[in-house]
Amino acid sequence: MNQVIELIQSHRSIRKYKDTPLTNEQVETIIQSAQMASSSNHMQAYSVIGVTDPNVKKRLAILAGNQVYVERCPLFLVWCADLHRLKVACSLQDTEMVAGTTENFIVATVDTALAAQNAAIAAESMGLGIVYIGGIRNNPKEVAKLLHLPELVYPVFGMCVGMPDHDPGQRPRLPLELIYHENRYDPEKAKKGIEEYDQMMRRYYLNRTHHSRDTTWSKEMAAIMRQPNRKHLRSFLEGQGFRLE
Ligand SMILES: Cc1cc2nc3c(=O)[nH]c(=O)nc-3n(C[C@H](O)[C@H](O)[C@H](O)COP(=O)(O)O)c2cc1C
């Protein structure tokens, strides 16, 4: 194994941080690394807002469902899909941009995620820890207002960044055979593989030091997937100019 693979495979989300602020050089390196991610047609359809203001972080922590680490981390990054800049580029070329397509929505969202994951790895390589925060989509309208997001920009997720102040164990992943299909998709292997994974995850949930309980992966997934979640997102996205046509 080389050092990059070792780093990637030692990932765990960090939810407790030391107070130490990041240096400007650290922030710059993280964002420059994000920028070098591949991007659909070189559109670079994302922006990121670095929040260090304690009042703004506090408000975001509440809006994200009272996730205290959003307030306590030294840097909270809000990763936004951004078609606004492309509209400006089109207007410089005296052209109207067609924004409201499902394709453009996917492109901007994927670009954002790829850049964010590059940032995550860069941060981890510097000894920092991160956790993604999808909770900012609980109240996206308020988040957009708080951060002055213009039309054609929406917050995809947040990311806490800081020096780790705990060492949580790693979460075991699905067996590789369930994720990786050779030459064609094999739907037959899901059931047996999940049953085996459930046993592994049951031991993990029982033995972990924090929030230990008797559950399995499929039980957790069923609780999430049996109801529609964040149903407000469609109208929010349409309000921001992301019509999925
Ligand atoms: C898009 C996205 C959103 C997430 N949102 C949250 C969140 O709101 N709060 C949280 O504590 N963890 C959040 N997570 C972290 C996941 O729970 C975590 O990555 C997953 O359980 C695997 O654990 P690990 O990262 O420690 O390996 C999110 C992860 C992703 C990729």
Short mmCIF file of C-alpha atoms and ligand atoms in Angstrom, two decimals:
data_model
loop_
_atom_site.label_atom_id
_atom_site.label_comp_id
_atom_site.label_asym_id
_atom_site.label_seq_id
_atom_site.Cartn_x
_atom_site.Cartn_y
_atom_site.Cartn_z
CA MET A 1 0.00 0.00 0.00
CA ASN A 2 1.24 3.49 -0.73
CA GLN A 3 0.67 6.45 1.59
CA VAL A 4 -2.25 7.89 -0.40
CA ILE A 5 -4.16 4.61 -0.25
CA GLU A 6 -3.35 4.21 3.44
CA LEU A 7 -4.70 7.71 4.09
CA ILE A 8 -7.90 7.13 2.09
CA GLN A 9 -8.51 3.82 3.81
CA SER A 10 -8.00 5.24 7.30
CA HIS A 11 -10.93 7.67 6.96
CA ARG A 12 -13.41 8.09 9.78
CA SER A 13 -15.76 11.04 10.36
CA ILE A 14 -14.63 13.35 13.17
CA ARG A 15 -17.29 14.98 15.35
CA LYS A 16 -15.12 16.49 18.13
CA TYR A 17 -12.50 19.13 17.39
CA LYS A 18 -9.78 21.06 19.18
CA ASP A 19 -10.22 24.85 19.23
CA THR A 20 -7.07 25.40 17.13
CA PRO A 21 -8.05 27.51 14.10
CA LEU A 22 -6.82 26.53 10.65
CA THR A 23 -4.06 28.67 9.18
CA ASN A 24 -4.73 30.58 5.94
CA GLU A 25 -2.23 28.27 4.23
CA GLN A 26 -4.17 25.20 5.38
CA VAL A 27 -7.46 26.61 4.08
CA GLU A 28 -5.88 27.61 0.79
CA THR A 29 -4.29 24.18 0.30
CA ILE A 30 -7.60 22.44 1.03
CA ILE A 31 -9.53 24.61 -1.44
CA GLN A 32 -6.84 24.41 -4.12
CA SER A 33 -6.95 20.62 -3.80
CA ALA A 34 -10.74 20.73 -4.19
CA GLN A 35 -10.32 22.79 -7.34
CA MET A 36 -8.14 20.16 -8.98
CA ALA A 37 -10.95 17.59 -8.97
CA SER A 38 -12.23 16.63 -12.39
CA SER A 39 -15.19 18.67 -13.55
CA SER A 40 -17.81 18.04 -16.20
CA ASN A 41 -16.79 19.99 -19.35
CA HIS A 42 -14.49 22.01 -17.07
CA MET A 43 -17.62 23.84 -15.86
CA GLN A 44 -16.39 23.96 -12.23
CA ALA A 45 -20.01 24.39 -11.24
CA TYR A 46 -19.57 24.79 -7.49
CA SER A 47 -18.66 27.33 -4.84
CA VAL A 48 -17.67 26.85 -1.24
CA ILE A 49 -18.29 29.17 1.66
CA GLY A 50 -15.88 28.96 4.59
CA VAL A 51 -17.67 29.89 7.81
CA THR A 52 -15.59 30.86 10.85
CA ASP A 53 -17.93 33.49 12.37
CA PRO A 54 -19.19 31.90 15.63
CA ASN A 55 -22.67 33.43 15.25
CA VAL A 56 -23.11 32.11 11.72
CA LYS A 57 -21.80 28.66 12.73
CA LYS A 58 -24.20 28.61 15.69
CA ARG A 59 -27.16 29.43 13.44
CA LEU A 60 -26.06 26.80 10.90
CA ALA A 61 -25.70 24.21 13.69
CA ILE A 62 -29.32 24.83 14.70
CA LEU A 63 -30.57 24.80 11.09
CA ALA A 64 -28.73 21.51 10.50
CA GLY A 65 -30.76 19.84 13.26
CA ASN A 66 -28.80 20.94 16.35
CA GLN A 67 -25.55 19.31 15.33
CA VAL A 68 -23.21 20.87 17.90
CA TYR A 69 -20.01 20.04 16.01
CA VAL A 70 -21.07 22.51 13.29
CA GLU A 71 -20.76 25.24 15.90
CA ARG A 72 -17.66 23.82 17.59
CA CYS A 73 -15.48 23.04 14.58
CA PRO A 74 -13.02 25.83 13.71
CA LEU A 75 -14.02 25.85 10.03
CA PHE A 76 -17.38 24.95 8.52
CA LEU A 77 -17.39 24.65 4.74
CA VAL A 78 -20.69 24.93 2.89
CA TRP A 79 -20.39 23.23 -0.49
CA CYS A 80 -22.77 24.70 -3.05
CA ALA A 81 -23.73 23.63 -6.55
CA ASP A 82 -23.32 26.79 -8.62
CA LEU A 83 -24.74 27.57 -12.05
CA HIS A 84 -24.81 31.31 -11.31
CA ARG A 85 -21.23 31.84 -12.49
CA LEU A 86 -22.01 30.04 -15.75
CA LYS A 87 -24.93 32.38 -16.31
CA VAL A 88 -22.53 35.32 -15.91
CA ALA A 89 -20.12 33.66 -18.39
CA CYS A 90 -22.99 33.30 -20.89
CA SER A 91 -24.02 36.92 -20.44
CA LEU A 92 -20.42 37.98 -21.18
CA GLN A 93 -20.95 36.17 -24.47
CA ASP A 94 -24.36 37.88 -24.97
CA THR A 95 -26.05 34.49 -24.59
CA GLU A 96 -28.95 33.31 -22.45
CA MET A 97 -28.14 30.25 -20.39
CA VAL A 98 -30.60 27.34 -20.29
CA ALA A 99 -30.32 26.47 -16.62
CA GLY A 100 -33.38 24.46 -15.79
CA THR A 101 -32.40 20.99 -16.93
CA THR A 102 -31.94 17.82 -14.93
CA GLU A 103 -28.56 17.41 -16.63
CA ASN A 104 -27.31 20.79 -15.38
CA PHE A 105 -28.56 19.96 -11.90
CA ILE A 106 -26.66 16.66 -11.92
CA VAL A 107 -23.51 18.25 -13.35
CA ALA A 108 -23.41 20.95 -10.67
CA THR A 109 -24.18 18.51 -7.85
CA VAL A 110 -21.58 15.97 -9.00
CA ASP A 111 -18.91 18.67 -9.49
CA THR A 112 -19.57 19.85 -5.94
CA ALA A 113 -19.25 16.37 -4.46
CA LEU A 114 -16.04 15.57 -6.32
CA ALA A 115 -14.42 18.83 -5.21
CA ALA A 116 -15.54 18.32 -1.62
CA GLN A 117 -14.11 14.82 -1.42
CA ASN A 118 -10.76 16.11 -2.75
CA ALA A 119 -10.88 18.72 0.02
CA ALA A 120 -11.67 16.03 2.59
CA ILE A 121 -8.66 13.97 1.59
CA ALA A 122 -6.38 17.02 1.50
CA ALA A 123 -7.54 17.98 5.01
CA GLU A 124 -7.04 14.45 6.32
CA SER A 125 -3.57 14.32 4.80
CA MET A 126 -2.72 17.36 6.93
CA GLY A 127 -3.82 15.61 10.13
CA LEU A 128 -7.20 17.35 10.19
CA GLY A 129 -10.56 15.60 10.53
CA ILE A 130 -13.83 16.20 8.72
CA VAL A 131 -17.48 15.23 8.75
CA TYR A 132 -19.97 15.95 5.99
CA ILE A 133 -23.21 17.62 7.09
CA GLY A 134 -26.23 16.80 4.95
CA GLY A 135 -28.28 18.32 7.77
CA ILE A 136 -27.99 21.74 6.11
CA ARG A 137 -30.63 20.50 3.66
CA ASN A 138 -33.10 20.34 6.58
CA ASN A 139 -33.70 24.07 6.24
CA PRO A 140 -32.12 25.00 2.92
CA LYS A 141 -34.12 28.21 2.44
CA GLU A 142 -32.84 29.65 5.72
CA VAL A 143 -29.29 28.48 4.96
CA ALA A 144 -29.45 30.15 1.52
CA LYS A 145 -30.70 33.37 3.10
CA LEU A 146 -28.09 33.34 5.88
CA LEU A 147 -25.25 32.85 3.37
CA HIS A 148 -26.69 35.22 0.74
CA LEU A 149 -26.79 32.51 -1.91
CA PRO A 150 -28.00 33.95 -5.23
CA GLU A 151 -30.34 32.25 -7.67
CA LEU A 152 -28.79 29.15 -9.31
CA VAL A 153 -26.75 28.30 -6.21
CA TYR A 154 -27.85 25.70 -3.66
CA PRO A 155 -26.15 24.18 -0.59
CA VAL A 156 -25.48 20.49 -1.27
CA PHE A 157 -23.89 19.72 2.10
CA GLY A 158 -21.66 21.21 4.75
CA MET A 159 -18.34 19.93 6.08
CA CYS A 160 -16.84 20.44 9.53
CA VAL A 161 -13.04 20.70 9.46
CA GLY A 162 -10.61 20.83 12.37
CA MET A 163 -7.99 19.11 14.49
CA PRO A 164 -9.52 15.85 15.81
CA ASP A 165 -10.18 15.67 19.55
CA HIS A 166 -11.31 12.04 19.59
CA ASP A 167 -10.52 8.84 17.76
CA PRO A 168 -13.71 7.08 16.73
CA GLY A 169 -13.38 3.63 15.24
CA GLN A 170 -13.84 3.02 11.56
CA ARG A 171 -17.24 1.95 10.27
CA PRO A 172 -17.02 -1.35 8.42
CA ARG A 173 -18.10 -1.07 4.79
CA LEU A 174 -20.25 -3.41 2.71
CA PRO A 175 -18.40 -6.43 1.35
CA LEU A 176 -16.53 -5.46 -1.81
CA GLU A 177 -18.44 -8.09 -3.87
CA LEU A 178 -21.71 -6.23 -3.18
CA ILE A 179 -20.33 -3.00 -4.55
CA TYR A 180 -18.19 -4.31 -7.39
CA HIS A 181 -19.82 -6.18 -10.27
CA GLU A 182 -17.75 -7.78 -12.97
CA ASN A 183 -18.88 -7.16 -16.55
CA ARG A 184 -22.58 -7.07 -15.62
CA TYR A 185 -24.74 -6.18 -12.63
CA ASP A 186 -25.63 -9.18 -10.50
CA PRO A 187 -28.78 -8.46 -8.45
CA GLU A 188 -28.74 -11.96 -6.92
CA LYS A 189 -25.90 -11.34 -4.51
CA ALA A 190 -27.51 -8.48 -2.56
CA LYS A 191 -29.66 -10.45 -0.09
CA LYS A 192 -27.05 -12.91 1.18
CA GLY A 193 -24.33 -10.26 1.27
CA ILE A 194 -26.50 -7.88 3.28
CA GLU A 195 -27.35 -10.64 5.78
CA GLU A 196 -23.64 -11.28 6.33
CA TYR A 197 -22.92 -7.55 6.59
CA ASP A 198 -25.75 -7.16 9.11
CA GLN A 199 -23.99 -9.61 11.44
CA MET A 200 -20.76 -7.64 11.14
CA MET A 201 -22.50 -4.30 11.69
CA ARG A 202 -24.47 -5.68 14.66
CA ARG A 203 -21.16 -6.45 16.40
CA TYR A 204 -19.87 -3.00 15.44
CA TYR A 205 -22.95 -1.18 16.83
CA LEU A 206 -22.90 -3.29 20.05
CA ASN A 207 -19.19 -2.82 20.71
CA ARG A 208 -18.67 0.82 19.84
CA THR A 209 -17.95 3.09 22.80
CA HIS A 210 -20.40 5.85 21.79
CA HIS A 211 -24.18 5.25 21.32
CA SER A 212 -23.76 1.47 21.58
CA ARG A 213 -27.00 -0.37 20.67
CA ASP A 214 -28.43 -3.54 19.22
CA THR A 215 -29.17 -2.86 15.57
CA THR A 216 -28.07 -3.83 12.08
CA TRP A 217 -27.32 -2.01 8.84
CA SER A 218 -30.52 -3.11 7.10
CA LYS A 219 -32.57 -2.09 10.16
CA GLU A 220 -31.00 1.39 10.08
CA MET A 221 -31.51 1.71 6.32
CA ALA A 222 -35.13 0.56 6.54
CA ALA A 223 -35.83 3.24 9.16
CA ILE A 224 -34.46 5.88 6.79
CA MET A 225 -35.87 4.56 3.54
CA ARG A 226 -39.42 3.72 4.63
CA GLN A 227 -40.43 7.37 4.56
CA PRO A 228 -39.96 10.20 2.07
CA ASN A 229 -37.28 12.52 3.43
CA ARG A 230 -36.69 16.24 2.96
CA LYS A 231 -39.73 16.58 0.72
CA HIS A 232 -39.27 20.37 0.76
CA LEU A 233 -36.18 20.10 -1.46
CA ARG A 234 -37.96 20.06 -4.79
CA SER A 235 -39.77 23.35 -4.27
CA PHE A 236 -36.65 24.87 -2.68
CA LEU A 237 -34.54 23.91 -5.69
CA GLU A 238 -37.15 25.26 -8.10
CA GLY A 239 -37.15 28.51 -6.12
CA GLN A 240 -33.36 28.72 -6.57
CA GLY A 241 -33.75 28.27 -10.33
CA PHE A 242 -32.95 24.55 -10.51
CA ARG A 243 -35.97 23.28 -12.43
CA LEU A 244 -35.61 19.57 -13.13
CA GLU A 245 -36.97 19.47 -16.67
C1 LIG B 1 -23.42 13.78 1.96
C2 LIG B 1 -23.21 13.34 3.39
C3 LIG B 1 -23.96 13.91 4.40
C4 LIG B 1 -23.74 13.58 5.75
N1 LIG B 1 -24.44 14.21 6.72
C5 LIG B 1 -24.12 13.99 8.02
C6 LIG B 1 -24.74 14.78 9.05
O1 LIG B 1 -25.59 15.65 8.79
N2 LIG B 1 -24.35 14.55 10.32
C7 LIG B 1 -23.40 13.62 10.65
O2 LIG B 1 -23.09 13.48 11.84
N3 LIG B 1 -22.80 12.87 9.70
C8 LIG B 1 -23.13 13.04 8.40
N4 LIG B 1 -22.48 12.33 7.40
C9 LIG B 1 -21.43 11.36 7.77
C10 LIG B 1 -21.88 9.91 7.59
O3 LIG B 1 -22.76 9.56 8.60
C11 LIG B 1 -20.63 9.02 7.59
O4 LIG B 1 -19.77 9.38 6.54
C12 LIG B 1 -21.00 7.55 7.45
O5 LIG B 1 -21.76 7.11 8.55
C13 LIG B 1 -19.73 6.67 7.37
O6 LIG B 1 -18.93 6.88 8.51
P1 LIG B 1 -17.42 7.37 8.37
O7 LIG B 1 -17.41 8.64 7.56
O8 LIG B 1 -16.94 7.61 9.80
O9 LIG B 1 -16.66 6.27 7.73
C14 LIG B 1 -22.74 12.60 6.07
C15 LIG B 1 -22.00 12.01 5.03
C16 LIG B 1 -22.23 12.37 3.72
C17 LIG B 1 -21.39 11.74 2.63
#
